[in-house]
Amino acid sequence: GGDWRKRLQPLERFLGQIPGRLKNNPSVPAAAFAMLVVAQDIYRFLSTIKPDTLRRWRLLVDREGEKSPEVGVSDPTVIYDVRGRVVATLSAEQPVPLAEVSDPVWQAIVASEDHRFFDHKGVDVKGLARAVLTLGRQGGGSTITQQVVKNLLLSQERTLTRKAVEIVAASVLESRLSKPALLEEYVNNVYWGHGVYGITPAAATYFRKRPCELTVGEAALLAAMLPGPEGLSPFRNPKGAARARKLVLRRMLDTGFIDEARFNREAASDLPGSLVHNLPDRSTLQNKLTQSGVPYRAPFFVSEVLFQLRDLYEGENILERGGLQVFTTLDLALQERAESILREDGATTLLGENKGEASLVACEPSSGAVRVLVGGRNYVSSPYNRAVMAARSPGSAFKPFVYLAALNTGIVTPSTEVEDEEVVFKREGAGWRAESKSMKERAKKEWEESIAERKKEVGELLEEQRQGFEDFLQERTKAKERKMRELRQLREALQRVAPTSLDVAEEQHGETAAAASDGKAGAKVDQIMQQMSRVEDELGELETAPEFAAPSELLEEEEFLKTAVFSEGEDNKDEEDYQPFNYSRKYRGTVTLRESLCDSLNIPTVKLANLIGVEKVIDMAQRLGIRSELPATLALALGGCEVTPLEMACAYNTIAAGGVYSRPHLITKVKGKGGRVLYRHHKSRKQAVNAHAVGDLHRMLRAAVTKGTGKKAASGWPSAAIAGKTGTSDDYRDAWFAGYSPSMTCVVWVGRDDNSSLPGTGSTLAAPVWARFMRAAHGAGISAEKGSHTRRRVAKWRAMSGDR
């Protein structure tokens, strides 16, 4: 099979030298250059032809009547676990006759993929011209017949030669096979995402049905996925899948396969119940499982392996390629034990409620190898792989990343003390300023003292004003008395001078003065009378008593101070202000960081994130292995983000490895026919964080499982070396336990697909499952004390972390 490839090697070398020769010889005609480009294109096409292409072509064109040959079946692809045990033997499903496929399936495919299928002879000239003119923006122009040729005989390599061969082969195939036979080949070999090829496994995977049971809406959804099976998967992108389904239904209406009433009814309906993870009766599931033959051992792990293989081979149909040996990191015994634990746990209730869905991922710290990956409680009832697809809030399971980021800066230690108190973080520029209750109380006390002091000062100033006024009044009284005495004296003097009485003199003052104007007596009387008039005027002024009038600004301030009230600042609360609370709504006062993480206190954690900056927390999470986008808010410190269980397992795996990051992987090696290695995983290890900081965090996480919220994870098995952390998101939507031993990291998530509340927390829902799995792993030999290599690793770990 490989001799013809060897014969092409000289041509390959010659073609590789062409660009350089052309560059050095610009006189070569453009036509010759074009011919060489065509020759390269032909070579690229020939190098991708499968060895058994001619055999498969003969089987296809020579099929008898309407019987479908097994052209889709090639040598099986075998997937092995880490110990060499066969996990799955995969090949294309045995073809199902078109008569056993419900009519809406082929109708939806024809309407959406090739609505002129029954009119053309293998090539849709109009569609091809449209594709050329629009550069493929309105579709690629390939007919169903061309897709059959490409899927069964050719590769996905985009070359002009492949397209030309595809067109010629489609024309020939149309002359040899009927339209129903072509549709039968298509539905039995097309890819429908998540490692599923062919209508039989697709119907079972997405709807738990046989092909003959599919409805119009289900058929439209399957057809809608064909342009992008992974991107339009209802598990990965339900909204996009629903939009694409409606478009297919519209095309079915336009082509006359359904009427207006059916279109309106199907377009308005939600996605089928099987895609929102309803759990049917177990016996029904088992019957459909047997009838479809879809699942294999470790189905969640295998489905992710197939998805990654498709990435490795750039979308090529791996099952059609066939003959591969895929060596994985899977520990099959542990995987199946984990599946059993999740199923058994899901069959029980808590507080009278079911426990929802669950996922479990286990990795090896020393290499990043994923040993166990379970995406749900039951693959048959719901193949949605939550381990890699479900982005959920990690709650307090995210807190260790905050503490590690702070420890890594060197500005804090596990013994650093922080105040656990009611606090509001107010937005201030690019950061936040903490305002605690004690700070407010201190501020209120200082304000009250300041007000009292000012009241005293204003009172003293007003008293000074009043005393000054009293002194002023006393002086006026004395002055009045003096003026009265002076007036009496003047009257007495006037009586002595004037011959008449004082009263007459006063009445006749003018006449007397005039009569005596030439004499000395008259001048004296006049002088006395003037003095008396002046004194009387002055007495008149002193008789008018003024009222006290303090300065208005002092009076206003005095009134303000009487009514002043301390402002708590609630009216000025900004929308960006953040006020976290402890789970218990109680506050412990002064605690150490060790105590804070052990008891999962929220306030000290947010204070710590604010101290070092949220950017450092994000950077630390990314170093550990989190790849999801993280928001730059203080809520991140308490798990205000969305991550997958696999990401959390990777992050805790880095902590378990002493701060050394190893890229998580499921596939170690892929061999082709003849044992040739096609792919090999290359270890990638790097020190992501300071080992001493990780050692400090390890001791803190040890306290969390020995004294704190994770005690249930340590019960019932030799757990002297384990460490971990619980997590519960807001409104009890997610429950986590993430932890590790020196030789195994494990993360358990429990939640509901509709994001509704659970009947418990990470401590009551996830930690017991984690403990059961780790006990099983310990019993299977995954132990801190098994094997000399493991003992050396454990000893090194304990020396680094300070455990004794």
Short mmCIF file of N, CA and C in Angstrom, two decimals, residues 45-200:
data_model
loop_
_atom_site.label_atom_id
_atom_site.label_comp_id
_atom_site.label_asym_id
_atom_site.label_seq_id
_atom_site.Cartn_x
_atom_site.Cartn_y
_atom_site.Cartn_z
N PHE A 45 -2.69 16.50 -3.99
CA PHE A 45 -3.87 15.63 -4.02
C PHE A 45 -3.47 14.16 -3.95
N LEU A 46 -2.48 13.78 -4.77
CA LEU A 46 -2.07 12.37 -4.80
C LEU A 46 -1.51 11.91 -3.46
N SER A 47 -0.84 12.82 -2.74
CA SER A 47 -0.23 12.44 -1.46
C SER A 47 -1.27 12.22 -0.37
N THR A 48 -2.50 12.66 -0.61
CA THR A 48 -3.54 12.47 0.42
C THR A 48 -4.50 11.34 0.09
N ILE A 49 -4.30 10.69 -1.06
CA ILE A 49 -5.21 9.60 -1.43
C ILE A 49 -5.00 8.41 -0.48
N LYS A 50 -6.10 7.85 -0.03
CA LYS A 50 -6.03 6.70 0.87
C LYS A 50 -5.63 5.45 0.09
N PRO A 51 -4.87 4.56 0.72
CA PRO A 51 -4.38 3.38 0.01
C PRO A 51 -5.48 2.52 -0.59
N ASP A 52 -6.65 2.46 0.07
CA ASP A 52 -7.71 1.57 -0.42
C ASP A 52 -8.79 2.33 -1.19
N THR A 53 -8.44 3.51 -1.70
CA THR A 53 -9.44 4.31 -2.40
C THR A 53 -10.02 3.60 -3.61
N LEU A 54 -9.18 2.97 -4.42
CA LEU A 54 -9.68 2.29 -5.64
C LEU A 54 -10.60 1.13 -5.27
N ARG A 55 -10.23 0.39 -4.24
CA ARG A 55 -11.09 -0.73 -3.81
C ARG A 55 -12.44 -0.21 -3.36
N ARG A 56 -12.43 0.86 -2.60
CA ARG A 56 -13.67 1.42 -2.11
C ARG A 56 -14.52 1.99 -3.25
N TRP A 57 -13.87 2.58 -4.24
CA TRP A 57 -14.59 3.08 -5.40
C TRP A 57 -15.29 1.95 -6.15
N ARG A 58 -14.56 0.84 -6.35
CA ARG A 58 -15.16 -0.29 -7.06
C ARG A 58 -16.36 -0.84 -6.31
N LEU A 59 -16.20 -0.95 -4.97
CA LEU A 59 -17.33 -1.42 -4.17
C LEU A 59 -18.53 -0.49 -4.28
N LEU A 60 -18.26 0.79 -4.37
CA LEU A 60 -19.33 1.77 -4.40
C LEU A 60 -20.08 1.72 -5.74
N VAL A 61 -19.36 1.73 -6.84
CA VAL A 61 -20.03 1.80 -8.14
C VAL A 61 -20.58 0.45 -8.58
N ASP A 62 -20.07 -0.63 -7.99
CA ASP A 62 -20.54 -1.96 -8.39
C ASP A 62 -21.58 -2.53 -7.45
N ARG A 63 -22.13 -1.71 -6.54
CA ARG A 63 -23.12 -2.22 -5.59
C ARG A 63 -24.31 -2.76 -6.35
N GLU A 64 -24.89 -3.82 -5.81
CA GLU A 64 -25.99 -4.50 -6.48
C GLU A 64 -27.32 -3.86 -6.08
N GLY A 65 -28.05 -3.39 -7.05
CA GLY A 65 -29.37 -2.85 -6.80
C GLY A 65 -29.31 -1.74 -5.77
N GLU A 66 -30.18 -1.87 -4.77
CA GLU A 66 -30.27 -0.86 -3.74
C GLU A 66 -29.58 -1.30 -2.46
N LYS A 67 -28.84 -2.39 -2.50
CA LYS A 67 -28.14 -2.87 -1.31
C LYS A 67 -26.88 -2.05 -1.10
N SER A 68 -26.73 -1.53 0.09
CA SER A 68 -25.58 -0.67 0.39
C SER A 68 -24.37 -1.51 0.73
N PRO A 69 -23.25 -1.36 0.00
CA PRO A 69 -22.03 -2.09 0.34
C PRO A 69 -21.39 -1.49 1.58
N GLU A 70 -20.48 -2.19 2.16
CA GLU A 70 -19.82 -1.72 3.38
C GLU A 70 -18.58 -0.91 3.02
N VAL A 71 -18.79 0.08 2.11
CA VAL A 71 -17.63 0.88 1.73
C VAL A 71 -17.21 1.80 2.85
N GLY A 72 -18.13 2.10 3.78
CA GLY A 72 -17.78 2.99 4.89
C GLY A 72 -17.01 2.27 5.98
N VAL A 73 -16.89 0.97 5.91
CA VAL A 73 -16.24 0.22 6.98
C VAL A 73 -14.79 -0.04 6.59
N SER A 74 -13.88 0.46 7.37
CA SER A 74 -12.46 0.24 7.14
C SER A 74 -11.90 -0.50 8.34
N ASP A 75 -10.60 -0.67 8.33
CA ASP A 75 -9.98 -1.29 9.50
C ASP A 75 -10.33 -0.47 10.74
N PRO A 76 -10.66 -1.13 11.84
CA PRO A 76 -11.11 -0.39 13.02
C PRO A 76 -9.98 0.44 13.64
N THR A 77 -10.39 1.52 14.26
CA THR A 77 -9.48 2.31 15.09
C THR A 77 -9.65 1.82 16.53
N VAL A 78 -8.53 1.47 17.16
CA VAL A 78 -8.58 0.90 18.51
C VAL A 78 -8.00 1.92 19.49
N ILE A 79 -8.75 2.16 20.57
CA ILE A 79 -8.31 3.08 21.61
C ILE A 79 -7.92 2.27 22.85
N TYR A 80 -6.72 2.53 23.38
CA TYR A 80 -6.19 1.78 24.51
C TYR A 80 -6.09 2.69 25.73
N ASP A 81 -6.17 2.09 26.90
CA ASP A 81 -5.93 2.87 28.11
C ASP A 81 -4.46 2.84 28.45
N VAL A 82 -4.07 3.42 29.60
CA VAL A 82 -2.67 3.58 29.94
C VAL A 82 -1.97 2.24 30.19
N ARG A 83 -2.76 1.20 30.50
CA ARG A 83 -2.18 -0.12 30.74
C ARG A 83 -2.31 -1.05 29.54
N GLY A 84 -2.71 -0.50 28.40
CA GLY A 84 -2.80 -1.31 27.19
C GLY A 84 -4.11 -2.04 27.04
N ARG A 85 -5.08 -1.78 27.90
CA ARG A 85 -6.38 -2.43 27.76
C ARG A 85 -7.19 -1.74 26.66
N VAL A 86 -7.93 -2.53 25.89
CA VAL A 86 -8.75 -1.98 24.82
C VAL A 86 -9.96 -1.28 25.43
N VAL A 87 -10.11 -0.02 25.12
CA VAL A 87 -11.24 0.76 25.63
C VAL A 87 -12.37 0.78 24.61
N ALA A 88 -12.02 0.96 23.35
CA ALA A 88 -13.04 1.02 22.30
C ALA A 88 -12.42 0.59 20.98
N THR A 89 -13.20 -0.14 20.22
CA THR A 89 -12.85 -0.50 18.85
C THR A 89 -13.87 0.18 17.96
N LEU A 90 -13.42 1.14 17.19
CA LEU A 90 -14.33 2.02 16.48
C LEU A 90 -14.21 1.85 14.98
N SER A 91 -15.34 1.75 14.35
CA SER A 91 -15.40 1.77 12.89
C SER A 91 -16.75 2.34 12.52
N ALA A 92 -16.92 2.63 11.24
CA ALA A 92 -18.20 3.17 10.82
C ALA A 92 -19.29 2.14 11.09
N GLU A 93 -20.46 2.62 11.47
CA GLU A 93 -21.58 1.73 11.74
C GLU A 93 -21.96 0.95 10.49
N GLN A 94 -22.53 -0.24 10.69
CA GLN A 94 -23.10 -0.97 9.57
C GLN A 94 -24.19 -0.10 8.96
N PRO A 95 -24.19 0.07 7.64
CA PRO A 95 -25.15 0.98 7.03
C PRO A 95 -26.59 0.53 7.25
N VAL A 96 -27.46 1.50 7.44
CA VAL A 96 -28.87 1.22 7.61
C VAL A 96 -29.57 1.57 6.30
N PRO A 97 -30.48 0.72 5.79
CA PRO A 97 -31.18 1.02 4.54
C PRO A 97 -31.98 2.32 4.67
N LEU A 98 -32.09 3.04 3.57
CA LEU A 98 -32.82 4.30 3.61
C LEU A 98 -34.28 4.09 3.99
N ALA A 99 -34.80 2.92 3.69
CA ALA A 99 -36.19 2.63 4.04
C ALA A 99 -36.40 2.59 5.55
N GLU A 100 -35.31 2.39 6.32
CA GLU A 100 -35.41 2.34 7.77
C GLU A 100 -35.04 3.67 8.42
N VAL A 101 -34.94 4.69 7.59
CA VAL A 101 -34.70 6.05 8.07
C VAL A 101 -35.95 6.87 7.79
N SER A 102 -36.44 7.59 8.78
CA SER A 102 -37.67 8.36 8.57
C SER A 102 -37.48 9.37 7.44
N ASP A 103 -38.52 9.57 6.66
CA ASP A 103 -38.44 10.45 5.49
C ASP A 103 -37.98 11.88 5.83
N PRO A 104 -38.41 12.46 6.96
CA PRO A 104 -37.96 13.84 7.25
C PRO A 104 -36.44 13.99 7.29
N VAL A 105 -35.71 12.89 7.54
CA VAL A 105 -34.25 13.00 7.61
C VAL A 105 -33.69 13.36 6.25
N TRP A 106 -34.00 12.52 5.22
CA TRP A 106 -33.43 12.82 3.90
C TRP A 106 -34.06 14.08 3.31
N GLN A 107 -35.32 14.37 3.67
CA GLN A 107 -35.95 15.58 3.17
C GLN A 107 -35.25 16.83 3.72
N ALA A 108 -34.93 16.81 5.01
CA ALA A 108 -34.24 17.96 5.60
C ALA A 108 -32.85 18.12 5.01
N ILE A 109 -32.16 17.01 4.76
CA ILE A 109 -30.81 17.08 4.18
C ILE A 109 -30.87 17.63 2.77
N VAL A 110 -31.80 17.14 1.97
CA VAL A 110 -31.93 17.63 0.59
C VAL A 110 -32.28 19.12 0.60
N ALA A 111 -33.23 19.51 1.44
CA ALA A 111 -33.67 20.91 1.48
C ALA A 111 -32.54 21.85 1.87
N SER A 112 -31.69 21.42 2.79
CA SER A 112 -30.65 22.31 3.31
C SER A 112 -29.32 22.20 2.58
N GLU A 113 -29.00 21.00 2.12
CA GLU A 113 -27.67 20.79 1.53
C GLU A 113 -27.67 20.84 0.00
N ASP A 114 -28.78 20.43 -0.63
CA ASP A 114 -28.77 20.30 -2.09
C ASP A 114 -30.21 20.23 -2.59
N HIS A 115 -30.88 21.40 -2.65
CA HIS A 115 -32.32 21.39 -2.95
C HIS A 115 -32.60 21.03 -4.41
N ARG A 116 -31.58 21.04 -5.29
CA ARG A 116 -31.77 20.59 -6.68
C ARG A 116 -31.24 19.17 -6.88
N PHE A 117 -31.15 18.43 -5.77
CA PHE A 117 -30.57 17.08 -5.81
C PHE A 117 -31.25 16.18 -6.85
N PHE A 118 -32.57 16.25 -6.94
CA PHE A 118 -33.29 15.35 -7.84
C PHE A 118 -33.32 15.87 -9.28
N ASP A 119 -32.71 17.03 -9.52
CA ASP A 119 -32.71 17.61 -10.87
C ASP A 119 -31.37 17.51 -11.57
N HIS A 120 -30.27 17.54 -10.82
CA HIS A 120 -28.96 17.54 -11.47
C HIS A 120 -28.41 16.12 -11.64
N LYS A 121 -27.27 16.02 -12.32
CA LYS A 121 -26.63 14.74 -12.59
C LYS A 121 -25.31 14.62 -11.83
N GLY A 122 -25.32 15.02 -10.60
CA GLY A 122 -24.12 14.89 -9.77
C GLY A 122 -23.44 16.21 -9.49
N VAL A 123 -23.57 17.17 -10.43
CA VAL A 123 -22.96 18.48 -10.26
C VAL A 123 -24.02 19.54 -10.49
N ASP A 124 -24.16 20.45 -9.52
CA ASP A 124 -25.11 21.55 -9.63
C ASP A 124 -24.37 22.74 -10.22
N VAL A 125 -24.54 22.94 -11.54
CA VAL A 125 -23.79 23.99 -12.23
C VAL A 125 -24.12 25.36 -11.65
N LYS A 126 -25.39 25.60 -11.37
CA LYS A 126 -25.78 26.90 -10.81
C LYS A 126 -25.15 27.11 -9.44
N GLY A 127 -25.21 26.08 -8.62
CA GLY A 127 -24.63 26.20 -7.29
C GLY A 127 -23.12 26.39 -7.34
N LEU A 128 -22.47 25.70 -8.29
CA LEU A 128 -21.02 25.82 -8.43
C LEU A 128 -20.64 27.22 -8.90
N ALA A 129 -21.42 27.76 -9.84
CA ALA A 129 -21.15 29.11 -10.33
C ALA A 129 -21.35 30.13 -9.21
N ARG A 130 -22.41 29.94 -8.43
CA ARG A 130 -22.65 30.85 -7.32
C ARG A 130 -21.49 30.82 -6.32
N ALA A 131 -20.98 29.62 -6.03
CA ALA A 131 -19.87 29.48 -5.08
C ALA A 131 -18.62 30.18 -5.59
N VAL A 132 -18.37 30.08 -6.90
CA VAL A 132 -17.19 30.72 -7.48
C VAL A 132 -17.32 32.23 -7.44
N LEU A 133 -18.50 32.72 -7.82
CA LEU A 133 -18.71 34.16 -7.88
C LEU A 133 -18.70 34.81 -6.49
N THR A 134 -19.19 34.10 -5.49
CA THR A 134 -19.25 34.66 -4.12
C THR A 134 -18.10 34.21 -3.26
N LEU A 135 -17.14 33.49 -3.87
CA LEU A 135 -15.98 32.98 -3.12
C LEU A 135 -16.41 32.11 -1.93
N GLY A 136 -17.51 31.38 -2.12
CA GLY A 136 -17.95 30.44 -1.10
C GLY A 136 -18.75 31.04 0.02
N ARG A 137 -19.04 32.38 -0.04
CA ARG A 137 -19.76 33.00 1.07
C ARG A 137 -21.21 32.53 1.15
N GLN A 138 -21.78 32.07 0.02
CA GLN A 138 -23.15 31.58 0.02
C GLN A 138 -23.21 30.08 -0.19
N GLY A 139 -22.18 29.40 0.30
CA GLY A 139 -22.14 27.94 0.20
C GLY A 139 -21.05 27.50 -0.74
N GLY A 140 -20.62 26.24 -0.53
CA GLY A 140 -19.50 25.74 -1.31
C GLY A 140 -19.86 25.17 -2.65
N GLY A 141 -21.13 24.97 -2.93
CA GLY A 141 -21.54 24.47 -4.23
C GLY A 141 -21.46 22.97 -4.38
N SER A 142 -21.04 22.25 -3.35
CA SER A 142 -20.94 20.79 -3.44
C SER A 142 -22.32 20.16 -3.31
N THR A 143 -22.62 19.24 -4.19
CA THR A 143 -23.88 18.50 -4.13
C THR A 143 -23.75 17.34 -3.13
N ILE A 144 -24.87 16.72 -2.83
CA ILE A 144 -24.84 15.55 -1.95
C ILE A 144 -23.97 14.47 -2.56
N THR A 145 -24.05 14.29 -3.87
CA THR A 145 -23.23 13.27 -4.54
C THR A 145 -21.75 13.59 -4.38
N GLN A 146 -21.36 14.85 -4.56
CA GLN A 146 -19.96 15.24 -4.37
C GLN A 146 -19.52 14.98 -2.93
N GLN A 147 -20.40 15.25 -1.98
CA GLN A 147 -20.04 15.01 -0.58
C GLN A 147 -19.86 13.53 -0.29
N VAL A 148 -20.66 12.68 -0.96
CA VAL A 148 -20.48 11.23 -0.80
C VAL A 148 -19.10 10.83 -1.29
N VAL A 149 -18.70 11.36 -2.43
CA VAL A 149 -17.37 11.05 -2.97
C VAL A 149 -16.28 11.52 -2.01
N LYS A 150 -16.42 12.74 -1.51
CA LYS A 150 -15.40 13.28 -0.61
C LYS A 150 -15.33 12.51 0.70
N ASN A 151 -16.49 12.20 1.28
CA ASN A 151 -16.51 11.53 2.58
C ASN A 151 -16.00 10.10 2.50
N LEU A 152 -16.29 9.40 1.39
CA LEU A 152 -15.94 7.98 1.31
C LEU A 152 -14.60 7.73 0.65
N LEU A 153 -14.18 8.62 -0.25
CA LEU A 153 -13.01 8.30 -1.07
C LEU A 153 -11.85 9.28 -0.94
N LEU A 154 -12.15 10.54 -0.72
CA LEU A 154 -11.10 11.55 -0.75
C LEU A 154 -10.84 12.11 0.63
N SER A 155 -9.86 13.00 0.71
CA SER A 155 -9.53 13.64 1.98
C SER A 155 -10.19 15.00 2.06
N GLN A 156 -9.97 15.70 3.19
CA GLN A 156 -10.51 17.04 3.36
C GLN A 156 -9.55 18.11 2.82
N GLU A 157 -8.41 17.70 2.26
CA GLU A 157 -7.42 18.65 1.73
C GLU A 157 -8.03 19.48 0.60
N ARG A 158 -7.92 20.80 0.70
CA ARG A 158 -8.53 21.68 -0.29
C ARG A 158 -7.55 21.92 -1.44
N THR A 159 -7.76 21.22 -2.54
CA THR A 159 -6.94 21.42 -3.74
C THR A 159 -7.86 21.47 -4.94
N LEU A 160 -7.40 22.14 -6.00
CA LEU A 160 -8.19 22.20 -7.24
C LEU A 160 -8.32 20.81 -7.86
N THR A 161 -7.26 20.03 -7.74
CA THR A 161 -7.30 18.68 -8.31
C THR A 161 -8.36 17.83 -7.61
N ARG A 162 -8.40 17.94 -6.27
CA ARG A 162 -9.41 17.16 -5.55
C ARG A 162 -10.82 17.55 -5.98
N LYS A 163 -11.02 18.86 -6.18
CA LYS A 163 -12.34 19.33 -6.59
C LYS A 163 -12.69 18.82 -7.98
N ALA A 164 -11.70 18.81 -8.86
CA ALA A 164 -11.95 18.32 -10.22
C ALA A 164 -12.27 16.82 -10.21
N VAL A 165 -11.48 16.04 -9.44
CA VAL A 165 -11.73 14.61 -9.34
C VAL A 165 -13.10 14.36 -8.71
N GLU A 166 -13.42 15.18 -7.73
CA GLU A 166 -14.70 15.06 -7.03
C GLU A 166 -15.86 15.26 -8.01
N ILE A 167 -15.74 16.25 -8.88
CA ILE A 167 -16.80 16.54 -9.86
C ILE A 167 -16.94 15.40 -10.85
N VAL A 168 -15.80 14.91 -11.37
CA VAL A 168 -15.85 13.81 -12.34
C VAL A 168 -16.42 12.57 -11.69
N ALA A 169 -15.94 12.23 -10.48
CA ALA A 169 -16.42 11.02 -9.81
C ALA A 169 -17.90 11.12 -9.49
N ALA A 170 -18.37 12.33 -9.12
CA ALA A 170 -19.79 12.49 -8.82
C ALA A 170 -20.64 12.27 -10.06
N SER A 171 -20.16 12.74 -11.21
CA SER A 171 -20.91 12.54 -12.46
C SER A 171 -21.00 11.06 -12.80
N VAL A 172 -19.88 10.34 -12.62
CA VAL A 172 -19.88 8.90 -12.88
C VAL A 172 -20.80 8.18 -11.90
N LEU A 173 -20.71 8.55 -10.65
CA LEU A 173 -21.51 7.88 -9.61
C LEU A 173 -23.00 8.07 -9.86
N GLU A 174 -23.39 9.24 -10.34
CA GLU A 174 -24.79 9.50 -10.64
C GLU A 174 -25.31 8.57 -11.73
N SER A 175 -24.40 8.18 -12.65
CA SER A 175 -24.83 7.29 -13.75
C SER A 175 -24.92 5.83 -13.31
N ARG A 176 -24.35 5.53 -12.13
CA ARG A 176 -24.32 4.13 -11.67
C ARG A 176 -25.30 3.85 -10.54
N LEU A 177 -25.60 4.90 -9.75
CA LEU A 177 -26.45 4.70 -8.58
C LEU A 177 -27.70 5.56 -8.67
N SER A 178 -28.76 5.07 -8.07
CA SER A 178 -30.00 5.84 -8.02
C SER A 178 -29.88 6.93 -6.95
N LYS A 179 -30.82 7.89 -7.00
CA LYS A 179 -30.83 8.95 -6.00
C LYS A 179 -31.04 8.39 -4.58
N PRO A 180 -31.97 7.46 -4.34
CA PRO A 180 -32.10 6.90 -2.99
C PRO A 180 -30.83 6.22 -2.51
N ALA A 181 -30.14 5.53 -3.44
CA ALA A 181 -28.90 4.85 -3.03
C ALA A 181 -27.84 5.88 -2.62
N LEU A 182 -27.77 7.00 -3.33
CA LEU A 182 -26.82 8.05 -2.96
C LEU A 182 -27.16 8.65 -1.60
N LEU A 183 -28.47 8.89 -1.36
CA LEU A 183 -28.88 9.41 -0.06
C LEU A 183 -28.54 8.42 1.06
N GLU A 184 -28.69 7.15 0.77
CA GLU A 184 -28.37 6.12 1.78
C GLU A 184 -26.90 6.15 2.13
N GLU A 185 -26.04 6.29 1.10
CA GLU A 185 -24.61 6.39 1.37
C GLU A 185 -24.29 7.63 2.20
N TYR A 186 -24.98 8.71 1.89
CA TYR A 186 -24.70 9.97 2.59
C TYR A 186 -25.06 9.87 4.07
N VAL A 187 -26.27 9.46 4.38
CA VAL A 187 -26.71 9.47 5.78
C VAL A 187 -25.95 8.46 6.61
N ASN A 188 -25.38 7.43 5.99
CA ASN A 188 -24.65 6.42 6.75
C ASN A 188 -23.20 6.78 7.00
N ASN A 189 -22.71 7.86 6.37
CA ASN A 189 -21.29 8.15 6.51
C ASN A 189 -20.96 9.59 6.90
N VAL A 190 -21.96 10.47 6.96
CA VAL A 190 -21.67 11.86 7.26
C VAL A 190 -21.37 12.01 8.75
N TYR A 191 -20.59 13.08 9.08
CA TYR A 191 -20.18 13.33 10.46
C TYR A 191 -21.18 14.25 11.14
N TRP A 192 -21.60 13.87 12.37
CA TRP A 192 -22.58 14.65 13.11
C TRP A 192 -22.05 15.17 14.44
N GLY A 193 -20.75 15.26 14.58
CA GLY A 193 -20.18 15.86 15.78
C GLY A 193 -19.98 14.88 16.92
N HIS A 194 -19.10 15.28 17.86
CA HIS A 194 -18.83 14.50 19.08
C HIS A 194 -18.40 13.06 18.76
N GLY A 195 -17.65 12.89 17.66
CA GLY A 195 -17.16 11.57 17.30
C GLY A 195 -18.21 10.66 16.72
N VAL A 196 -19.33 11.20 16.28
CA VAL A 196 -20.45 10.40 15.80
C VAL A 196 -20.52 10.48 14.28
N TYR A 197 -20.48 9.31 13.62
CA TYR A 197 -20.59 9.21 12.17
C TYR A 197 -21.78 8.34 11.82
N GLY A 198 -22.61 8.80 10.92
CA GLY A 198 -23.74 7.99 10.47
C GLY A 198 -25.01 8.27 11.24
N ILE A 199 -26.15 8.00 10.59
CA ILE A 199 -27.44 8.35 11.14
C ILE A 199 -27.81 7.52 12.37
N THR A 200 -27.40 6.25 12.41
CA THR A 200 -27.78 5.41 13.55
C THR A 200 -27.20 5.92 14.87
#
